[in-house]
Tab-separated table of C-alpha atoms in Angstrom:
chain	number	residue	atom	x	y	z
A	27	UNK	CA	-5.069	-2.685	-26.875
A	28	UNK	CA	-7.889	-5.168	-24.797
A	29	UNK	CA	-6.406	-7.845	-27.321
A	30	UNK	CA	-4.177	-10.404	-25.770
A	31	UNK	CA	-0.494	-9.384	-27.452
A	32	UNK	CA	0.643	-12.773	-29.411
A	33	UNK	CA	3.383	-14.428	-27.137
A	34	UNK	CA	5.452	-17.602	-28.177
A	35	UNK	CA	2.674	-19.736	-25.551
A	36	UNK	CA	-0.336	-19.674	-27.131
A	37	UNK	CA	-2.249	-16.572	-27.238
A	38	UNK	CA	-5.179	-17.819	-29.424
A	39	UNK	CA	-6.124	-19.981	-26.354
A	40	UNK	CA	-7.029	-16.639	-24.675
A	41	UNK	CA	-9.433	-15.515	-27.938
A	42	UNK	CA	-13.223	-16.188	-28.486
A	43	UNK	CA	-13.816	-18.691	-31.349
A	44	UNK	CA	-16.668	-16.584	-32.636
A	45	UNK	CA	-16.499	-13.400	-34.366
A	46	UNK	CA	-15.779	-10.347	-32.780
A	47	UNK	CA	-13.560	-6.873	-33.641
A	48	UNK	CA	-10.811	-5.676	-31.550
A	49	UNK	CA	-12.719	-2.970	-29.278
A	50	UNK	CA	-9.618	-0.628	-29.775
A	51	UNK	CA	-7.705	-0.382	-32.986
A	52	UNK	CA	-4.559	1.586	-33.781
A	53	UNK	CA	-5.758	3.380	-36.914
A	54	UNK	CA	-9.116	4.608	-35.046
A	55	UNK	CA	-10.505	6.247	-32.195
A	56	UNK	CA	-9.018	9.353	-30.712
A	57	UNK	CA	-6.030	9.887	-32.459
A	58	UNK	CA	-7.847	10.674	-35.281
A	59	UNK	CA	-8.294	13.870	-36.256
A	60	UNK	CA	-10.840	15.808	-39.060
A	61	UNK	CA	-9.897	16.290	-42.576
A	62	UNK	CA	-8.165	14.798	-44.917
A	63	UNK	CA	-4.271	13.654	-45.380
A	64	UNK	CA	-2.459	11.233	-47.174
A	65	UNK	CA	1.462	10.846	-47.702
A	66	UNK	CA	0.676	8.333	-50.653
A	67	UNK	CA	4.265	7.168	-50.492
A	68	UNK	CA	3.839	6.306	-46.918
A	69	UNK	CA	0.730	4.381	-47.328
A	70	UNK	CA	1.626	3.050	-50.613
A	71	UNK	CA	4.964	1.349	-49.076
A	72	UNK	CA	2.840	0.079	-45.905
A	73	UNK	CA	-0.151	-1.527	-48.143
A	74	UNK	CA	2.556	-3.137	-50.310
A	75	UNK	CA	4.035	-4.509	-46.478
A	76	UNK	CA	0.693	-6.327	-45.860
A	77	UNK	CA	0.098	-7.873	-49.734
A	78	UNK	CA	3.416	-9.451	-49.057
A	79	UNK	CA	3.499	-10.330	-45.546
A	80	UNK	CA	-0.131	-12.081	-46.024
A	81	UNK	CA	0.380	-13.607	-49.170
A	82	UNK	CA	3.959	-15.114	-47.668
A	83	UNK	CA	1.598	-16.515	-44.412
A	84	UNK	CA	-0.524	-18.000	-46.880
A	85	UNK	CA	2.115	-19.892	-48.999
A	86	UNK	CA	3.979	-20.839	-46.048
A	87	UNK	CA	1.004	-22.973	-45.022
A	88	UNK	CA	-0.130	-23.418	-48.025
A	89	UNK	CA	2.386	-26.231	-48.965
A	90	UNK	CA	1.638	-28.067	-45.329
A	91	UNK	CA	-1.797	-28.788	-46.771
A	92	UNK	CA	-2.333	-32.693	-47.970
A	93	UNK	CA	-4.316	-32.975	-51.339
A	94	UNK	CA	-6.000	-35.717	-52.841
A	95	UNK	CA	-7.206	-36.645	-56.461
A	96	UNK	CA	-7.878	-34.460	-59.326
A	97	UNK	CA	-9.676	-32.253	-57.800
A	98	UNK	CA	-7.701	-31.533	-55.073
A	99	UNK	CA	-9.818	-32.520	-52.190
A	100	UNK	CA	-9.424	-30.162	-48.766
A	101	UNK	CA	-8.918	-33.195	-46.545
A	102	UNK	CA	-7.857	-36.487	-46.716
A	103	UNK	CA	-9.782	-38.412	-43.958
A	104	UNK	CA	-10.275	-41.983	-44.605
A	105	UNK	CA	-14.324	-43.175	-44.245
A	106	UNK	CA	-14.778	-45.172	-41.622
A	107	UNK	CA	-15.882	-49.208	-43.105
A	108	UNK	CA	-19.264	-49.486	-43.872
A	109	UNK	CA	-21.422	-51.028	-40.983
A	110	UNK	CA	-18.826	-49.390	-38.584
A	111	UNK	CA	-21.214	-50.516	-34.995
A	112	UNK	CA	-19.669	-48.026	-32.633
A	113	UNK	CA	-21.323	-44.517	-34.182
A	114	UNK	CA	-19.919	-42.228	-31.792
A	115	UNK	CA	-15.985	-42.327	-33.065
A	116	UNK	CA	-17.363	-43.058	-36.056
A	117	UNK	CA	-19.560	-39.795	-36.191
A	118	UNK	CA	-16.928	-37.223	-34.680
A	119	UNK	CA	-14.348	-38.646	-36.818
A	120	UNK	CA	-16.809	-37.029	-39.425
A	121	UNK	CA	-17.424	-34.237	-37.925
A	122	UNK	CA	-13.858	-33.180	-37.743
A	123	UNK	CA	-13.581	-33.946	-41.293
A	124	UNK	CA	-16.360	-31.409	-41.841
A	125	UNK	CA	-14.156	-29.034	-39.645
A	126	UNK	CA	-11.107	-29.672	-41.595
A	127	UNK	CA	-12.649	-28.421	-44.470
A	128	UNK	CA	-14.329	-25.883	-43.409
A	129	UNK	CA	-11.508	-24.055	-41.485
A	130	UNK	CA	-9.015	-24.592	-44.534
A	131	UNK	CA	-11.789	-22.882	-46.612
A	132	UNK	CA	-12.276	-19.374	-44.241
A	133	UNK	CA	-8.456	-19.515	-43.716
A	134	UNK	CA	-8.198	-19.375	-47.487
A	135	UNK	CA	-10.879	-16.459	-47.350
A	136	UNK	CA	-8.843	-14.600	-44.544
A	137	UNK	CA	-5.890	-14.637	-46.561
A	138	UNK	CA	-7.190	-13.219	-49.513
A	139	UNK	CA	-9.244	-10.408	-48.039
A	140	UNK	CA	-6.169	-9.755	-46.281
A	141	UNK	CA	-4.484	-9.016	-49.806
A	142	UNK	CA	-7.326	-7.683	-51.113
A	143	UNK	CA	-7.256	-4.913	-48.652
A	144	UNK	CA	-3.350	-4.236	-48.919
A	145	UNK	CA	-4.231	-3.866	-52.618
A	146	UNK	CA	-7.227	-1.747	-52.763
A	147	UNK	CA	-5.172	0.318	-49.912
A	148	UNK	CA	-2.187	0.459	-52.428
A	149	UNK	CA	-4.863	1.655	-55.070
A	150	UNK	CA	-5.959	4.592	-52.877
A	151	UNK	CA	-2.694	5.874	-53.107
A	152	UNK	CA	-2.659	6.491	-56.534
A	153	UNK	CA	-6.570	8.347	-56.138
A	154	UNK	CA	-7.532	11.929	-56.008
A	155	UNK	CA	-10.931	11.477	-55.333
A	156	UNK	CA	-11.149	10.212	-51.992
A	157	UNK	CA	-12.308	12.862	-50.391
A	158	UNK	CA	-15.409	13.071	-51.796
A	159	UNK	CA	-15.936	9.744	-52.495
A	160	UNK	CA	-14.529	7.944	-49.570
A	161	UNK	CA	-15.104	4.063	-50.828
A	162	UNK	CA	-12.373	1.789	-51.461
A	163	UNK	CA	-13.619	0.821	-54.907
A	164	UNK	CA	-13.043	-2.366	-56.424
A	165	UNK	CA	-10.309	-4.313	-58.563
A	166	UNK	CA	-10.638	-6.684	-61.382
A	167	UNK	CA	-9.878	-9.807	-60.287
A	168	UNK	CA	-6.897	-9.782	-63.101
A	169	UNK	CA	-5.485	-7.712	-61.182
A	170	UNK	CA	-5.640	-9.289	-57.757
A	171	UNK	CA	-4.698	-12.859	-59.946
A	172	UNK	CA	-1.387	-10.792	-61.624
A	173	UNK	CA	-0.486	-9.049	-58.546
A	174	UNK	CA	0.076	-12.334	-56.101
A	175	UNK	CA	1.530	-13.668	-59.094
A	176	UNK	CA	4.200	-12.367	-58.338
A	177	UNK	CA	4.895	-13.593	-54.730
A	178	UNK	CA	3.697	-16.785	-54.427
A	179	UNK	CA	4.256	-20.146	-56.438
A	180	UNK	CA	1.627	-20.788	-59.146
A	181	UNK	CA	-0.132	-23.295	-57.129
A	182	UNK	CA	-0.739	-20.992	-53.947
A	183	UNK	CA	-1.574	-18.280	-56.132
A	184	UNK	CA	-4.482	-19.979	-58.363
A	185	UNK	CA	-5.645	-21.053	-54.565
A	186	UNK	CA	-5.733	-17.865	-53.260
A	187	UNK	CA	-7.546	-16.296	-56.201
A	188	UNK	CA	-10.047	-18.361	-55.133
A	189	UNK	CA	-13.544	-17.891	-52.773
A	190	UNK	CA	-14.794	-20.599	-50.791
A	191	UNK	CA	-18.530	-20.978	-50.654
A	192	UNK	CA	-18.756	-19.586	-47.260
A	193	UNK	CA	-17.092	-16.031	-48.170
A	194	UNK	CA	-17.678	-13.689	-47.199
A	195	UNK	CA	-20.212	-14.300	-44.059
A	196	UNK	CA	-20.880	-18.353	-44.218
A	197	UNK	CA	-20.344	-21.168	-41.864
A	198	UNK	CA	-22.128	-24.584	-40.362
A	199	UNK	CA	-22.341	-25.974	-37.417
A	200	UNK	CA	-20.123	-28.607	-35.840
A	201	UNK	CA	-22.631	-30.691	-34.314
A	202	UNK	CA	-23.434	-34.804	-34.014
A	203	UNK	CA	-26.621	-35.926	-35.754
A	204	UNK	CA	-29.414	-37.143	-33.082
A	205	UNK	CA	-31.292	-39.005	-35.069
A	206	UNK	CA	-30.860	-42.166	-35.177
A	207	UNK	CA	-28.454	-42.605	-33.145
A	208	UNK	CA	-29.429	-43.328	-29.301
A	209	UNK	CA	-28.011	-41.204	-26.126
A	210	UNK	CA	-24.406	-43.875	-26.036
A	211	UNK	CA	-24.469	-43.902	-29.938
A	212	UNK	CA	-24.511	-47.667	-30.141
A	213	UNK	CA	-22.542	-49.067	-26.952
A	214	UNK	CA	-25.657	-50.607	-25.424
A	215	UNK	CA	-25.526	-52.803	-28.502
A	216	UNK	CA	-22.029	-53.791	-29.363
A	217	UNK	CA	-20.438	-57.307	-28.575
A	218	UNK	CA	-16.945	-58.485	-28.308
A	219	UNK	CA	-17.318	-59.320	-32.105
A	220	UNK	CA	-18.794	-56.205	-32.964
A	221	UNK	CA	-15.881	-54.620	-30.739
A	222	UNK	CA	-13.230	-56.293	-32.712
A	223	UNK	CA	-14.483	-55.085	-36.075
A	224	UNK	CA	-14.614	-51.761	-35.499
A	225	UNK	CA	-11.341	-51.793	-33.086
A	226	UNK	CA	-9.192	-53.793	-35.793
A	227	UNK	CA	-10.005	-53.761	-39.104
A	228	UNK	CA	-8.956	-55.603	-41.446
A	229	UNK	CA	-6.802	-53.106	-43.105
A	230	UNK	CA	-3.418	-53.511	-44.927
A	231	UNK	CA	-0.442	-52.967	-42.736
A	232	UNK	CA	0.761	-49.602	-44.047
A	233	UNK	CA	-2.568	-48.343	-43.074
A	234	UNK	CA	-2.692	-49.665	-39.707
A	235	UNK	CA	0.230	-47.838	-38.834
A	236	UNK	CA	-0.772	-44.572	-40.370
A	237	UNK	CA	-4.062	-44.085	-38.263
A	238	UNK	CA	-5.319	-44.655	-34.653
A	239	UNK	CA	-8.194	-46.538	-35.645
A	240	UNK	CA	-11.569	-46.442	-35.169
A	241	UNK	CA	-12.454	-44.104	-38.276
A	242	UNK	CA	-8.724	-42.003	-37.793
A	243	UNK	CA	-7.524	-39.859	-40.343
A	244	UNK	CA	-4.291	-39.816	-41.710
A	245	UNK	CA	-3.236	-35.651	-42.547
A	246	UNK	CA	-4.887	-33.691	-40.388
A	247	UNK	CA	-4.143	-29.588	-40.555
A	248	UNK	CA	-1.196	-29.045	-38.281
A	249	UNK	CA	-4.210	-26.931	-36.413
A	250	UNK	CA	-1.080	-25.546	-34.183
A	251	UNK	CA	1.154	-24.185	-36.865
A	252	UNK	CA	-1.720	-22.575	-38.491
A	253	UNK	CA	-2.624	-21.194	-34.961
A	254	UNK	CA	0.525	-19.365	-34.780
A	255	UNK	CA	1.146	-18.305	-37.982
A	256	UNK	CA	-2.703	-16.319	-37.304
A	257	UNK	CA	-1.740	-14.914	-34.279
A	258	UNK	CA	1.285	-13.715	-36.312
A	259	UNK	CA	-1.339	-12.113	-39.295
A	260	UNK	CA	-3.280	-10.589	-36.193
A	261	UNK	CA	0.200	-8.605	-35.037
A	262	UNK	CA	0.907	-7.925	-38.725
A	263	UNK	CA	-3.015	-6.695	-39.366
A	264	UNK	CA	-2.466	-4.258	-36.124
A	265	UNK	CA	0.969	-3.292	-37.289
A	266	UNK	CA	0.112	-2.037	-40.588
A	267	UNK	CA	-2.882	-0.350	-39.390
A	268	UNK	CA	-0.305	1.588	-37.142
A	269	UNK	CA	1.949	1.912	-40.068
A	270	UNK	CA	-0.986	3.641	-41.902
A	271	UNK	CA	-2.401	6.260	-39.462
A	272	UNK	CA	0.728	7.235	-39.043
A	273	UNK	CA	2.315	7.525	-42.983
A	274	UNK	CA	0.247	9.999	-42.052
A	275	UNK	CA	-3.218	8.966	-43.453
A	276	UNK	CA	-5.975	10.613	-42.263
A	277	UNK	CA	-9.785	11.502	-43.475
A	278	UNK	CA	-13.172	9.331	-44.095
A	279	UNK	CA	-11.542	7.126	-46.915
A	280	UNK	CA	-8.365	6.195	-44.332
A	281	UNK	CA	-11.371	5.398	-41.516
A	282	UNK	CA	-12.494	3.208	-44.390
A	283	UNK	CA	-9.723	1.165	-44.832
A	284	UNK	CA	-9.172	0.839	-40.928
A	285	UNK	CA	-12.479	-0.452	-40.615
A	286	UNK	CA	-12.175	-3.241	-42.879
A	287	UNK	CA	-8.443	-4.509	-41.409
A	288	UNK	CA	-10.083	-4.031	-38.194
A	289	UNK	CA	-12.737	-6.719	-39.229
A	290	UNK	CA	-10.284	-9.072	-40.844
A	291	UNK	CA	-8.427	-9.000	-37.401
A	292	UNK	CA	-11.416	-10.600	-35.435
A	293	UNK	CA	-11.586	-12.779	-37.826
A	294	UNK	CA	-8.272	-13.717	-38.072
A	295	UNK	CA	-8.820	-14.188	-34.073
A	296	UNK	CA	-11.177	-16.223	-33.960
A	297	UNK	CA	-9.906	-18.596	-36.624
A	298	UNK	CA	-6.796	-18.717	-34.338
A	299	UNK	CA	-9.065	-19.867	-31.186
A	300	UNK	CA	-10.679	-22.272	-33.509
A	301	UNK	CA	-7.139	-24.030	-34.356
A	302	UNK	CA	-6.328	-24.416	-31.159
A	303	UNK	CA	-9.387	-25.722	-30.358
A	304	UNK	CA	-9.250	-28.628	-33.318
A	305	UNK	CA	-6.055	-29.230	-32.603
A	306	UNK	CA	-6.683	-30.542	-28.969
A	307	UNK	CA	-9.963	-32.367	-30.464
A	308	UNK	CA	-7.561	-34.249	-33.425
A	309	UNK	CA	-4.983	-35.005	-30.531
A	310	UNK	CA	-7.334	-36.448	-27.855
A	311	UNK	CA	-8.778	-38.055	-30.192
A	312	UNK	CA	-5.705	-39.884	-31.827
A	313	UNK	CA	-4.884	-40.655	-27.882
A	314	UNK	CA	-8.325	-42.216	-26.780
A	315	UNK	CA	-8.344	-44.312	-30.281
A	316	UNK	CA	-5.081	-45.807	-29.314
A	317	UNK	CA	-5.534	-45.949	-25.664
A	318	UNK	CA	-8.681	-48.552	-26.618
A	319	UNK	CA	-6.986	-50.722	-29.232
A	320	UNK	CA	-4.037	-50.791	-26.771
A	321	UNK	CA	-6.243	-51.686	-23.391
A	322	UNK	CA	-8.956	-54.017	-24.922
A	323	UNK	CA	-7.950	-57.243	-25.269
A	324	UNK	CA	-6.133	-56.728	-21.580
A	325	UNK	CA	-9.435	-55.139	-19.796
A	326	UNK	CA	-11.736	-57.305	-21.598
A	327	UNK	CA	-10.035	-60.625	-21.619
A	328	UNK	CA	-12.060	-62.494	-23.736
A	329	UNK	CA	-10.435	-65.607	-23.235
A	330	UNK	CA	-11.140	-65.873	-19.624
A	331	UNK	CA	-12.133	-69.215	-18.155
A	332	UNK	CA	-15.561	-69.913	-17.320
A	333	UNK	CA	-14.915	-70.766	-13.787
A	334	UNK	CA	-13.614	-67.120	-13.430
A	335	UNK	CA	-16.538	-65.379	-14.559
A	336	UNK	CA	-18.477	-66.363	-11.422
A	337	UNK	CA	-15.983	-63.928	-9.713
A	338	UNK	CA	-16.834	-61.424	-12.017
A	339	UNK	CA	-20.609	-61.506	-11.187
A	340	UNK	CA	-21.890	-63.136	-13.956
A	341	UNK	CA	-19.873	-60.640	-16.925
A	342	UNK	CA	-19.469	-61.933	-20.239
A	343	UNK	CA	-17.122	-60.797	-22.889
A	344	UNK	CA	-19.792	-59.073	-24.204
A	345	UNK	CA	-20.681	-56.937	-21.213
A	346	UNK	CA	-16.983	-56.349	-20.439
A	347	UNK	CA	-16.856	-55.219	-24.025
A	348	UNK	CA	-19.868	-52.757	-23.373
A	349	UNK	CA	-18.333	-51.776	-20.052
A	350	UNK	CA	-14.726	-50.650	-21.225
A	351	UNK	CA	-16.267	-49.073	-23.954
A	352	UNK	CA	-18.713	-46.774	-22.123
A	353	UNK	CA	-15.691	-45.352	-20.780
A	354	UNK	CA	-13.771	-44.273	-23.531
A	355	UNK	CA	-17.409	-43.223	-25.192
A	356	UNK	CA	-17.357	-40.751	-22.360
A	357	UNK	CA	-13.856	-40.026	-23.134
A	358	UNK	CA	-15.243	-38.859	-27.247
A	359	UNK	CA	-18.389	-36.994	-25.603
A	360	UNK	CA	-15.582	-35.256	-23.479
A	361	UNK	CA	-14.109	-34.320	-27.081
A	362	UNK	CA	-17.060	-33.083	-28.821
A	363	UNK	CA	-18.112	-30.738	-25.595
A	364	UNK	CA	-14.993	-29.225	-26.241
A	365	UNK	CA	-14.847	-28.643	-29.707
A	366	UNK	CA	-15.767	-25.142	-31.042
A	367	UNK	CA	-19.767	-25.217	-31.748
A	368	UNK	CA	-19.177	-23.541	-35.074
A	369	UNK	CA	-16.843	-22.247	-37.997
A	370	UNK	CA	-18.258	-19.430	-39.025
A	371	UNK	CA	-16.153	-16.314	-40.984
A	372	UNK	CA	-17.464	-12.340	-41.553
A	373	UNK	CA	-15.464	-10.587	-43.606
A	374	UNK	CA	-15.507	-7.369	-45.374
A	375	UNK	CA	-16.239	-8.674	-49.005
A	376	UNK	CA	-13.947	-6.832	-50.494
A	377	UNK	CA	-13.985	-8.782	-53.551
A	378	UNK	CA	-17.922	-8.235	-54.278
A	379	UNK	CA	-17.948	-5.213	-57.174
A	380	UNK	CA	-20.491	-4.715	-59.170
A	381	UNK	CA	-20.466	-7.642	-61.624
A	382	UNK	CA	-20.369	-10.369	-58.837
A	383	UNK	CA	-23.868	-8.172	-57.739
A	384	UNK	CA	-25.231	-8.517	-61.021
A	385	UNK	CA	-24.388	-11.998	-61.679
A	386	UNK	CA	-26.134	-12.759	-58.025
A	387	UNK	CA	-29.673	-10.900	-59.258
A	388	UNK	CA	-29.396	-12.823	-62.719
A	389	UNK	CA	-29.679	-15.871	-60.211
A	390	UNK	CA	-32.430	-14.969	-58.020
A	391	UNK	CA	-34.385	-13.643	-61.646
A	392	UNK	CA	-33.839	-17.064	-63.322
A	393	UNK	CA	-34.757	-19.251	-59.493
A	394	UNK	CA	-37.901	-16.860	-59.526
A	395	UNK	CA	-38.820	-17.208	-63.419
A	396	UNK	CA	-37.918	-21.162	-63.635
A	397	UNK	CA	-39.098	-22.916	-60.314
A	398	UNK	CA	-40.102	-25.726	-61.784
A	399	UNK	CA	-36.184	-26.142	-62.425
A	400	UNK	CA	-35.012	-26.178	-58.963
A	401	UNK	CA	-36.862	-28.586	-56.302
A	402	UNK	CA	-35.510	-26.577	-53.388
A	403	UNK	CA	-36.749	-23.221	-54.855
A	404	UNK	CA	-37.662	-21.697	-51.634
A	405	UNK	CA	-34.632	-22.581	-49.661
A	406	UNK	CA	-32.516	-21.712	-52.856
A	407	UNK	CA	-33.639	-18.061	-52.950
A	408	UNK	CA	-33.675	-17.585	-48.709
A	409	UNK	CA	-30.071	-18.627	-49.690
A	410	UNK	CA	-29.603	-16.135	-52.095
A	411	UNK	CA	-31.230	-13.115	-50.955
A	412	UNK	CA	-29.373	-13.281	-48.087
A	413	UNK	CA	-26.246	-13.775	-50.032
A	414	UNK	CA	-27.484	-10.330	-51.786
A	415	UNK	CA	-27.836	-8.388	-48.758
A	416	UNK	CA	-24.593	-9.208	-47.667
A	417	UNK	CA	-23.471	-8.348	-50.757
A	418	UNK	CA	-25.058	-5.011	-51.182
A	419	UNK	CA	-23.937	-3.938	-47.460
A	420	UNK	CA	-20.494	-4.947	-48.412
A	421	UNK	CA	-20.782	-2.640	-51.867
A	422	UNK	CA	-22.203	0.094	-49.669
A	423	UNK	CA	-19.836	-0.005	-47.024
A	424	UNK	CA	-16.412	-0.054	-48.983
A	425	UNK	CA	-17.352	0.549	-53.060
């Protein structure tokens, strides 16, 4: 395969962060032959091997998650104090709050399309009419809900039964606001006193030593772990594909079912590359917040003599403040460059059947017939239209 084999180093570093299917894929191409054939044993016990091995990646990560309130919030990055002077920290620190969330919620959507497929796989077993009608069909979500039951905890499984609002082809952007902040995002402005608020805050102790400072966050995803445990899914995706073709399973319906692990896998991929590419952003960013709270009072020396500052050409605390911290701003800017531009998932939507599609033109008929209702009318139904067309391509692709 052109796919980088998962090694114990880090073979997501070696994967593209946006989506994109494996070129070759063990349950397609030449080995396939015309017809149809199914040992429904065979595939039945290798469909049942993927609903187990991804719902088990799932709940193994699952529990390193940190939740928050009620409502069981996806991250738990503390907000930066109000009237925080040096914007740049204070903005990426946001930003890879945003990311936080938004990677838990497509590696939540992986997972269960991952099931979804072993199950609708393990379905096809039990069908005779594939060969004319070579779709995949649908399942009640009772049955998805019952099945996973049954594996994981009750906790993982009411997560996993779950869609984010990006599934099954949404995503942002993972970039800095430019308005209104200036090119340095606030250095030319800041003074020692500014400097000191932002670089110490007056936080209890406990907190102090939970965070780096400078807008820090205190659980970050263990971006790593979750790296690995992906590039693990992405053998176990290929594997069962194998596993499949060769039960033996063969025929338009089988071609069906390849196609849509086949997807999953680039997007299991590329949710690998973005991990590791949050996980050095969270790290260097935890190491330049420290490096400044540990270096500033040294570099700075704001209790320098008078005298002295005629051998520094005139500097002031204040301009030794905004010269230190240019640096480590160029140290952040370093960060951001590097961070993935996007988190963005495209999978099958295997759990679109036909009520979700009816429920979805109920919305667009009420938008249409009520606009008074909704002050965003027009960006509402671009929203859902396109949500429709994904959803009808999904319906027409697999059933």
């Amino acid at each position: 395969m052109s796919e980088p084999a998962p090694t114990s180093a880090d073979p997501w570093s070696q994967w593209d962060t946006n989506f994109k299917s494996p070129t070759d894929w063990p349950g397609l191409g030449y080995e396939h032959s015309s017809g149809y054939e199914i040992d429904r044993d065979g595939v039945k016990a290798s469909a049942g091997n993927l609903i187990q091995l991804a719902a088990s990646a799932f709940d193994r990560r699952h529990s390193s998650v940190c939740y928050f309130g009620e409502e069981h919030s996806l991250h738990s990055w503390h907000s930066v104090t109000p009237g925080f002077w040096w914007q740049l920290p204070q903005e990426l620190a946001k930003l890879l709050g945003k990311a936080h969330e938004l990677f838990y919620c497509f590696w939540l959507d992986l997972h269960a399309e991952a099931v979804m497929a072993g199950l609708l796989i393990e379905h096809s077993a039990q069908r005779y009419d594939l060969v004319e009608e070579p779709l995949l069909g649908d399942l009640a979500l009772s049955d998805f809900t019952e099945r996973v039951g049954g594996i994981l905890s009750h906790d993982a499984s009411k997560r996993l039964s779950s869609r984010s609002s990006l599934y099954p082809n949404g995503g942002a952007l993972l970039t800095l606001p430019q308005e209104p902040l200036s090119e340095d995002y606030g250095v030319h402005y800041m003074t020692l006193e500014k400097a000191n608020e932002d670089l110490f805050p007056k936080f209890d102790q406990e907190f102090l030593e939970s965070t780096s400072g400078i807008g820090s966050f205190v659980c970050p995803l263990p971006y790593k772990e979750f790296a690995d445990s992906l590039a693990e899914l992405v053998q176990a995706l290929q594997s069962r594909a194998r596993d499949l073709r060769e039960s033996p399973w063969r025929g338009a319906a089988a071609d069906n079912a390849q196609e849509a692990l086949r997807q999953i896998c680039g997007n299991a991929t590329a949710l690998a590359a973005i991990a590791g590419g949050l996980a050095t952003a969270n790290s260097r960013y935890s190491e330049v917040s420290n490096e400044c709270r540990l270096n500033f009072q040294r570099v700075v020396d704001p209790d320098r003599s008078g005298w002295n500052e005629v051998w520094d050409f005139g500097a002031t605390p204040d301009s030794r403040t905004r010269d230190f911290l240019a640096g480590s701003n160029q140290d952040f800017w370093d960060i951001y460059s590097n961070m993935p531009d996007q988190i963005r998932e495209d999978l099958p939507g295997l759990f679109i059947n036909d009520k979700s599609l009816a429920d979805l033109r109920q919305e667009i008929h009420e938008v249409q017939t009520h606009r008074d209702k909704y002050p965003n009318s027009g960006e509402l139904l671009a929203s859902y239209q396109e949500d429709l067309r994904t959803a009808k391509e999904a319906e027409r692709k697999f059933g």
